[in-house]
Short mmCIF file of C-alpha atoms and ligand atoms in Angstrom, two decimals:
data_model
loop_
_atom_site.label_atom_id
_atom_site.label_comp_id
_atom_site.label_asym_id
_atom_site.label_seq_id
_atom_site.Cartn_x
_atom_site.Cartn_y
_atom_site.Cartn_z
CA MET A 321 117.96 -24.07 121.91
CA ARG A 322 114.17 -24.56 121.73
CA LYS A 323 112.80 -25.77 118.47
CA GLN A 324 111.35 -23.37 115.66
CA ILE A 325 108.24 -24.98 114.35
CA ALA A 326 106.06 -24.43 111.16
CA ALA A 327 102.81 -26.58 111.85
CA ALA A 328 100.18 -26.99 109.12
CA ASN A 329 96.61 -27.48 110.36
CA TRP A 330 94.62 -28.67 107.47
CA LYS A 331 91.37 -28.89 109.76
CA MET A 332 88.44 -30.73 107.69
CA ASN A 333 89.59 -29.66 104.29
CA LEU A 334 91.02 -31.10 101.14
CA GLY A 335 90.16 -34.19 99.38
CA PHE A 336 92.46 -37.11 99.54
CA GLN A 337 94.29 -36.57 96.28
CA GLN A 338 94.20 -32.70 97.02
CA GLY A 339 96.15 -33.52 100.09
CA GLU A 340 98.59 -35.86 98.26
CA LYS A 341 99.36 -33.22 95.65
CA LEU A 342 99.79 -30.41 98.36
CA LEU A 343 102.33 -32.66 100.24
CA ASP A 344 104.11 -33.45 97.17
CA GLU A 345 104.49 -29.81 96.26
CA ILE A 346 105.64 -28.66 99.67
CA LEU A 347 108.17 -31.53 100.23
CA GLY A 348 109.34 -31.17 96.64
CA ALA A 349 110.52 -27.66 97.58
CA LYS A 350 113.15 -29.72 99.56
CA ILE A 351 113.60 -27.09 102.26
CA GLU A 352 116.40 -28.47 104.35
CA LEU A 353 115.60 -27.82 108.03
CA ALA A 354 118.37 -27.11 110.67
CA PRO A 355 118.33 -29.74 113.70
CA ASP A 356 116.26 -27.30 115.79
CA GLN A 357 113.87 -26.70 113.05
CA LEU A 358 110.62 -28.66 112.62
CA THR A 359 107.68 -28.93 110.05
CA LEU A 360 104.48 -30.67 111.13
CA PHE A 361 101.64 -31.64 109.02
CA ALA A 362 98.44 -31.95 111.03
CA VAL A 363 96.10 -33.94 108.55
CA PRO A 364 92.79 -35.40 108.71
CA PHE A 365 92.83 -38.93 110.43
CA PRO A 366 92.12 -40.85 107.13
CA TYR A 367 95.20 -39.24 105.64
CA LEU A 368 97.72 -39.90 108.40
CA LEU A 369 99.29 -42.97 106.92
CA MET A 370 99.47 -41.43 103.51
CA ALA A 371 101.28 -38.34 104.95
CA ARG A 372 103.53 -40.40 106.91
CA SER A 373 104.70 -42.33 103.74
CA ALA A 374 104.92 -38.93 101.92
CA VAL A 375 106.98 -37.40 104.51
CA GLY A 376 109.13 -40.74 104.71
CA GLU A 377 112.59 -40.17 106.11
CA GLU A 378 112.67 -36.55 105.52
CA GLN A 379 114.73 -35.00 108.27
CA ASN A 380 112.64 -32.95 110.69
CA TYR A 381 109.39 -33.27 108.82
CA TYR A 382 106.63 -34.98 110.81
CA VAL A 383 102.77 -35.87 110.80
CA ALA A 384 100.58 -34.80 113.57
CA ALA A 385 96.97 -35.68 114.33
CA GLN A 386 94.45 -32.82 114.90
CA ASN A 387 92.79 -34.42 117.85
CA CYS A 388 92.44 -37.63 120.14
CA TYR A 389 89.97 -39.11 122.57
CA HIS A 390 90.48 -38.46 126.18
CA LYS A 391 90.12 -42.18 127.04
CA LYS A 392 92.32 -45.09 126.56
CA SER A 393 90.11 -47.30 124.65
CA GLY A 394 86.59 -48.93 124.73
CA ALA A 395 83.23 -48.29 123.60
CA PHE A 396 83.46 -44.78 122.09
CA THR A 397 81.99 -45.24 118.69
CA GLY A 398 83.81 -43.14 116.03
CA GLU A 399 86.63 -41.89 118.44
CA VAL A 400 90.39 -42.24 117.83
CA SER A 401 92.78 -43.15 120.68
CA VAL A 402 96.28 -42.09 121.34
CA GLU A 403 97.50 -45.87 121.14
CA MET A 404 95.97 -46.09 117.56
CA LEU A 405 98.04 -42.99 116.68
CA HIS A 406 100.99 -44.40 118.21
CA SER A 407 100.46 -47.67 116.33
CA ILE A 408 100.72 -46.03 113.04
CA GLY A 409 103.77 -44.00 113.94
CA VAL A 410 102.20 -40.63 114.67
CA THR A 411 104.25 -38.56 117.11
CA TYR A 412 102.47 -35.30 117.49
CA CYS A 413 98.88 -34.32 118.20
CA ILE A 414 97.06 -31.05 118.50
CA VAL A 415 95.12 -30.86 121.59
CA GLY A 416 92.43 -28.40 122.74
CA HIS A 417 92.18 -26.31 119.50
CA SER A 418 89.69 -23.50 119.96
CA GLU A 419 87.38 -25.02 117.58
CA ARG A 420 87.29 -28.34 119.63
CA ARG A 421 86.81 -26.40 122.83
CA GLU A 422 83.96 -24.27 121.31
CA TYR A 423 82.13 -26.81 119.03
CA PHE A 424 82.75 -29.97 120.97
CA SER A 425 82.77 -28.36 124.58
CA GLU A 426 86.33 -29.67 125.36
CA SER A 427 87.11 -28.31 129.03
CA ASN A 428 90.54 -27.63 130.53
CA GLN A 429 90.06 -31.02 132.53
CA VAL A 430 89.33 -33.09 129.50
CA LEU A 431 92.34 -31.72 127.67
CA ALA A 432 94.57 -32.49 130.85
CA GLU A 433 93.59 -36.25 130.26
CA LYS A 434 94.37 -35.92 126.52
CA VAL A 435 97.83 -34.40 127.55
CA ASN A 436 98.37 -37.41 129.87
CA LEU A 437 97.42 -39.87 127.32
CA CYS A 438 99.66 -38.45 124.64
CA LEU A 439 102.71 -38.29 126.76
CA GLY A 440 102.07 -41.76 127.91
CA SER A 441 102.12 -43.01 124.21
CA PHE A 442 105.28 -41.04 123.08
CA ILE A 443 103.16 -38.46 121.36
CA THR A 444 103.96 -34.76 121.67
CA PRO A 445 100.78 -32.70 122.40
CA ILE A 446 100.66 -29.24 120.72
CA PHE A 447 98.53 -27.58 123.29
CA CYS A 448 96.41 -24.79 122.06
CA CYS A 449 95.44 -22.01 124.32
CA GLY A 450 93.98 -18.40 123.43
CA GLU A 451 91.28 -15.99 124.35
CA ALA A 452 88.06 -14.79 122.53
CA LEU A 453 87.37 -11.21 121.42
CA THR A 454 85.15 -10.50 124.40
CA ILE A 455 87.95 -11.53 126.93
CA ARG A 456 90.48 -9.52 125.04
CA GLU A 457 88.07 -6.43 125.05
CA GLN A 458 87.78 -6.86 128.85
CA GLY A 459 91.46 -7.08 129.15
CA THR A 460 91.56 -10.26 130.96
CA GLN A 461 93.22 -12.34 128.41
CA ASN A 462 96.42 -12.85 130.65
CA GLU A 463 94.38 -14.57 133.55
CA PHE A 464 92.33 -16.42 130.96
CA VAL A 465 95.26 -18.12 129.32
CA ALA A 466 96.90 -18.69 132.60
CA THR A 467 94.12 -20.70 133.82
CA GLN A 468 94.06 -22.66 130.51
CA LEU A 469 97.69 -23.71 131.18
CA ARG A 470 97.22 -24.23 134.93
CA GLU A 471 94.29 -26.49 134.66
CA SER A 472 95.59 -28.65 131.83
CA LEU A 473 99.29 -28.65 132.33
CA PHE A 474 100.60 -27.70 135.60
CA HIS A 475 99.91 -31.15 137.10
CA LEU A 476 102.85 -32.41 134.97
CA GLU A 477 106.33 -33.02 136.28
CA ALA A 478 109.05 -30.83 134.90
CA ASP A 479 110.44 -33.60 132.67
CA LYS A 480 107.12 -33.85 131.15
CA ILE A 481 106.21 -30.30 130.61
CA THR A 482 109.36 -29.90 128.55
CA GLN A 483 107.68 -32.30 126.12
CA ILE A 484 104.85 -30.02 125.36
CA ILE A 485 104.54 -27.53 122.47
CA ILE A 486 102.30 -24.77 123.16
CA ALA A 487 100.36 -22.83 120.66
CA TYR A 488 98.77 -19.49 121.46
CA GLU A 489 95.93 -18.84 119.13
CA PRO A 490 93.84 -15.79 119.88
CA ILE A 491 90.21 -16.86 118.67
CA TRP A 492 89.77 -13.49 116.98
CA ALA A 493 92.59 -13.96 114.87
CA ILE A 494 91.81 -17.63 113.62
CA GLY A 495 90.51 -17.66 110.13
CA THR A 496 89.63 -14.07 110.10
CA GLY A 497 92.49 -12.59 108.33
CA LYS A 498 93.05 -10.54 111.39
CA THR A 499 96.51 -11.33 112.87
CA ALA A 500 97.67 -10.22 116.06
CA THR A 501 100.13 -7.37 115.86
CA THR A 502 103.86 -8.60 116.47
CA ARG A 503 103.60 -6.55 119.79
CA GLN A 504 100.44 -8.52 120.93
CA ALA A 505 101.88 -11.78 119.92
CA GLN A 506 105.26 -11.19 121.71
CA GLU A 507 103.61 -9.67 124.84
CA MET A 508 101.35 -12.76 125.22
CA HIS A 509 104.18 -15.34 124.50
CA ALA A 510 106.42 -13.69 127.02
CA HIS A 511 103.46 -13.67 129.47
CA LEU A 512 102.94 -17.67 128.84
CA ARG A 513 106.62 -18.09 129.43
CA SER A 514 106.58 -16.13 132.58
CA ILE A 515 103.69 -18.23 133.85
CA ILE A 516 105.68 -21.47 133.10
CA ALA A 517 108.69 -19.96 134.62
CA GLY A 518 106.76 -19.21 137.99
CA GLN A 519 105.67 -22.78 137.98
CA TYR A 520 108.74 -24.62 136.82
CA GLY A 521 111.65 -21.97 136.76
CA GLN A 522 113.14 -20.14 133.89
CA ASP A 523 115.29 -22.84 132.58
CA ILE A 524 112.43 -24.95 131.90
CA ALA A 525 110.38 -22.20 130.38
CA ASP A 526 113.16 -21.45 128.05
CA LYS A 527 113.02 -25.01 126.53
CA ILE A 528 109.28 -24.81 125.71
CA SER A 529 108.34 -23.69 121.93
CA ILE A 530 105.47 -21.53 121.82
CA LEU A 531 103.87 -21.27 118.45
CA TYR A 532 101.61 -18.44 117.36
CA GLY A 533 98.39 -19.26 115.40
CA GLY A 534 95.96 -17.05 113.83
CA SER A 535 96.11 -15.88 110.20
CA VAL A 536 99.77 -16.66 109.74
CA LYS A 537 100.62 -16.18 106.11
CA ALA A 538 103.78 -15.96 103.96
CA SER A 539 103.47 -12.11 104.17
CA ASN A 540 103.60 -11.83 108.15
CA ALA A 541 105.53 -15.20 109.01
CA ILE A 542 108.87 -13.57 109.02
CA GLU A 543 107.96 -10.64 111.32
CA LEU A 544 105.99 -12.82 113.54
CA PHE A 545 108.79 -15.35 113.95
CA ALA A 546 111.28 -12.81 114.54
CA CYS A 547 109.70 -12.08 117.87
CA PRO A 548 111.89 -13.44 120.62
CA ASP A 549 109.23 -15.60 122.25
CA VAL A 550 107.51 -16.72 119.24
CA ASP A 551 108.97 -20.04 118.06
CA GLY A 552 107.07 -20.53 114.81
CA GLY A 553 103.37 -20.89 113.90
CA LEU A 554 100.35 -23.13 113.80
CA VAL A 555 98.99 -22.34 110.40
CA GLY A 556 95.34 -22.92 109.14
CA GLY A 557 94.21 -21.51 105.95
CA ALA A 558 97.75 -20.67 104.52
CA SER A 559 98.86 -24.09 104.99
CA LEU A 560 96.48 -25.32 102.37
CA VAL A 561 98.38 -23.40 99.48
CA ALA A 562 101.86 -24.87 98.71
CA ALA A 563 103.48 -21.67 97.92
CA GLU A 564 102.37 -19.88 101.03
CA PHE A 565 103.39 -22.84 103.23
CA ILE A 566 106.76 -23.25 101.63
CA GLU A 567 107.46 -19.48 102.40
CA ILE A 568 106.29 -20.07 105.87
CA ILE A 569 108.72 -22.93 106.54
CA GLN A 570 111.41 -20.80 104.86
CA ALA A 571 110.52 -18.02 107.47
CA LEU A 572 111.95 -20.15 110.25
CA LYS A 573 115.30 -19.64 108.83
CA GLU A 574 115.23 -15.81 108.85
P1 LIG B 2027 94.20 -19.81 110.46
O1 LIG B 2027 93.95 -20.99 111.49
O2 LIG B 2027 95.75 -19.75 110.08
O3 LIG B 2027 93.40 -20.21 109.32
O4 LIG B 2027 93.77 -18.72 111.25
C1 LIG B 2027 94.98 -21.36 112.61
C2 LIG B 2027 94.52 -22.37 113.40
O5 LIG B 2027 93.20 -22.38 113.73
O6 LIG B 2027 95.21 -23.49 113.73
#
């Protein structure tokens, strides 16, 4: 049974105290998760240790980094390595968010290096893929995401690919309030799973969690998570509001 996941992506939002308060409120709701359910908080780097201690020993709640550098160590002023993340007990990291691809020109090749470094340091990559509006309008989104997967992930051995979480985030739905319809989400998730099955076999494809991201809210989470190939969500804006994110975590149970 693959994991069902509610992942918060705070991006570059919230002051430290606001972050502490938000975690306090969400964790205070004491939502018990089943063994195959996870809640992740991808917080800014300076908040990782605070978030780790807030989450404590809470079952199936973990902290994630939003990014890492694609080199092991060295003279890269201002960057954060996966070994640094590992050394403070971080076990998940978002890799290749569309905002990083767009504003920091991260290529599929650089993301492959990040994926390798994460896996080498016991960090689970949450690998993001997804197409821009122009690509969707041309109708070439299936080939586009297939290339993203192929160039960043398909060098991995079968035992490594099962350690990856994938997040499908259509860029036109991120922060726009415009969610993909459940049909669009399900179709793309099934497509992603079939590409993985083509490369690694159906058994392996069935083990990989594929999250949907792009304007997930309390009001649409149940419907989206009910799609057979949608295994939860990567949530930006709505993860900054305690009541919203609490409902999104609860939607995993529906
Ligand atoms: P959004 O962001 O929920 O605000 O659309 C999702 C994401 O970018 O991870």
